[in-house]
Amino acid sequence: MCDLGITPQCFNPKVFYVVKKMMDREIDYHCHDHIELHYILSGSCVYKINDNLYTVKKGDIIVLNPNIHHKNILSEEQETLEFLIGFTNIYIKNLPKNHLINESDVPIIHLLKYHKEFFETCNSILLEQQKGDPGNNLMLKALVMKCIILLLRETLWKEQPIEFQGCDFESSNKTYIVNRIISFINENYMGEISLGKIANNMYLSSVYISKIFKEETGESPINYLIKTRLKKALEIMETSDLSIKEIAKKVGYSDAYYFSKLFKKYYGYPPSRHKSLKKAAP
């Protein structure tokens, strides 16, 4: 199995910090607007996470999604050495944006299969920080990406007792991205959407998403958006007595005249005629 819920085109985390820290005092109950990982290098303590208590020890990884409150609870002379990574801009299939685990999952992970490799990667991060060689910011990002992938392999990947048949990365990645674009448009068609906004949501370039969307669907993302809006407008006309201006606004058009032009181009007649025919119907 090769699906970790991420693709090369969509996996572009923004790393805020990586730091090794001795936690010898309690911190205030707080949260972040990004993901934070705590890798326990030594010691043990209790962590309060969203009002639940968890005992953590060497080798454990605490996974904190955005807005998850947490604090450490130390007894007398207790301390932990922790490796912290803060990052954002990730999307994993079947999880909310910027989430590594479901909200209902236990936020403590103890690596088994990938423990040694994860530990060595963290050491490589610290060494890279100390050296400060040219391009070290890119190297640090690459190493953090490796840590995330190892964590996903441990938690999401299940070995299959069947012959490995390989992955058509190019095809599966394109289909996955196009499906995400379609979902984004279907969920946000009533708002202000541009090609740039779609691209920013996907962390991809406008040129790239236009190219693969056309290859997979035969039309551009914007043409798909227009068709979606006009179909929704027709549905509203069939079920309500709203004015053309009100309908246009409901499907994302502030200019009723522009909306009417698009409607006529797509259906062959203006929206006003459709409303007249509806009123004349018995």
Tab-separated table of N, CA and C in Angstrom, residues 32-37 62-69 98-101:
chain	number	residue	atom	x	y	z
A	32	HIS	N	-1.877	26.443	20.335
A	32	HIS	CA	-1.259	27.119	19.197
A	32	HIS	C	-2.226	27.092	18.015
A	33	ASP	N	-1.969	27.940	17.024
A	33	ASP	CA	-2.775	27.895	15.806
A	33	ASP	C	-2.097	27.050	14.727
A	34	HIS	N	-1.092	26.279	15.130
A	34	HIS	CA	-0.399	25.378	14.217
A	34	HIS	C	-0.238	24.013	14.889
A	35	ILE	N	0.315	23.057	14.167
A	35	ILE	CA	0.595	21.733	14.723
A	35	ILE	C	1.890	21.789	15.517
A	36	GLU	N	1.921	21.076	16.639
A	36	GLU	CA	3.154	20.967	17.417
A	36	GLU	C	3.368	19.511	17.806
A	37	LEU	N	4.591	19.036	17.602
A	37	LEU	CA	4.991	17.700	18.038
A	37	LEU	C	5.953	17.827	19.208
A	62	ILE	N	4.000	13.387	21.408
A	62	ILE	CA	2.721	14.052	21.651
A	62	ILE	C	2.357	14.815	20.382
A	63	VAL	N	1.185	14.520	19.835
A	63	VAL	CA	0.720	15.176	18.612
A	63	VAL	C	-0.375	16.172	18.978
A	64	LEU	N	-0.098	17.445	18.758
A	64	LEU	CA	-1.044	18.505	19.120
A	64	LEU	C	-1.531	19.218	17.864
A	65	ASN	N	-2.774	18.951	17.483
A	65	ASN	CA	-3.384	19.683	16.381
A	65	ASN	C	-3.590	21.142	16.787
A	66	PRO	N	-3.885	22.031	15.845
A	66	PRO	CA	-4.152	23.425	16.206
A	66	PRO	C	-5.277	23.553	17.234
A	67	ASN	N	-5.111	24.507	18.132
A	67	ASN	CA	-6.128	24.856	19.142
A	67	ASN	C	-6.384	23.754	20.169
A	68	ILE	N	-5.420	22.863	20.355
A	68	ILE	CA	-5.509	21.846	21.402
A	68	ILE	C	-4.764	22.364	22.632
A	69	HIS	N	-5.466	22.579	23.728
A	69	HIS	CA	-4.841	23.093	24.950
A	69	HIS	C	-4.002	22.003	25.617
A	98	ASN	N	-4.584	20.847	8.282
A	98	ASN	CA	-3.639	21.064	9.384
A	98	ASN	C	-3.913	20.158	10.585
A	99	HIS	N	-4.251	18.903	10.304
A	99	HIS	CA	-4.425	17.895	11.349
A	99	HIS	C	-3.576	16.670	11.012
A	100	LEU	N	-2.878	16.149	12.017
A	100	LEU	CA	-2.122	14.905	11.844
A	100	LEU	C	-2.908	13.702	12.335
A	101	ILE	N	-3.832	13.929	13.261
A	101	ILE	CA	-4.667	12.864	13.802
A	101	ILE	C	-6.094	13.389	13.939
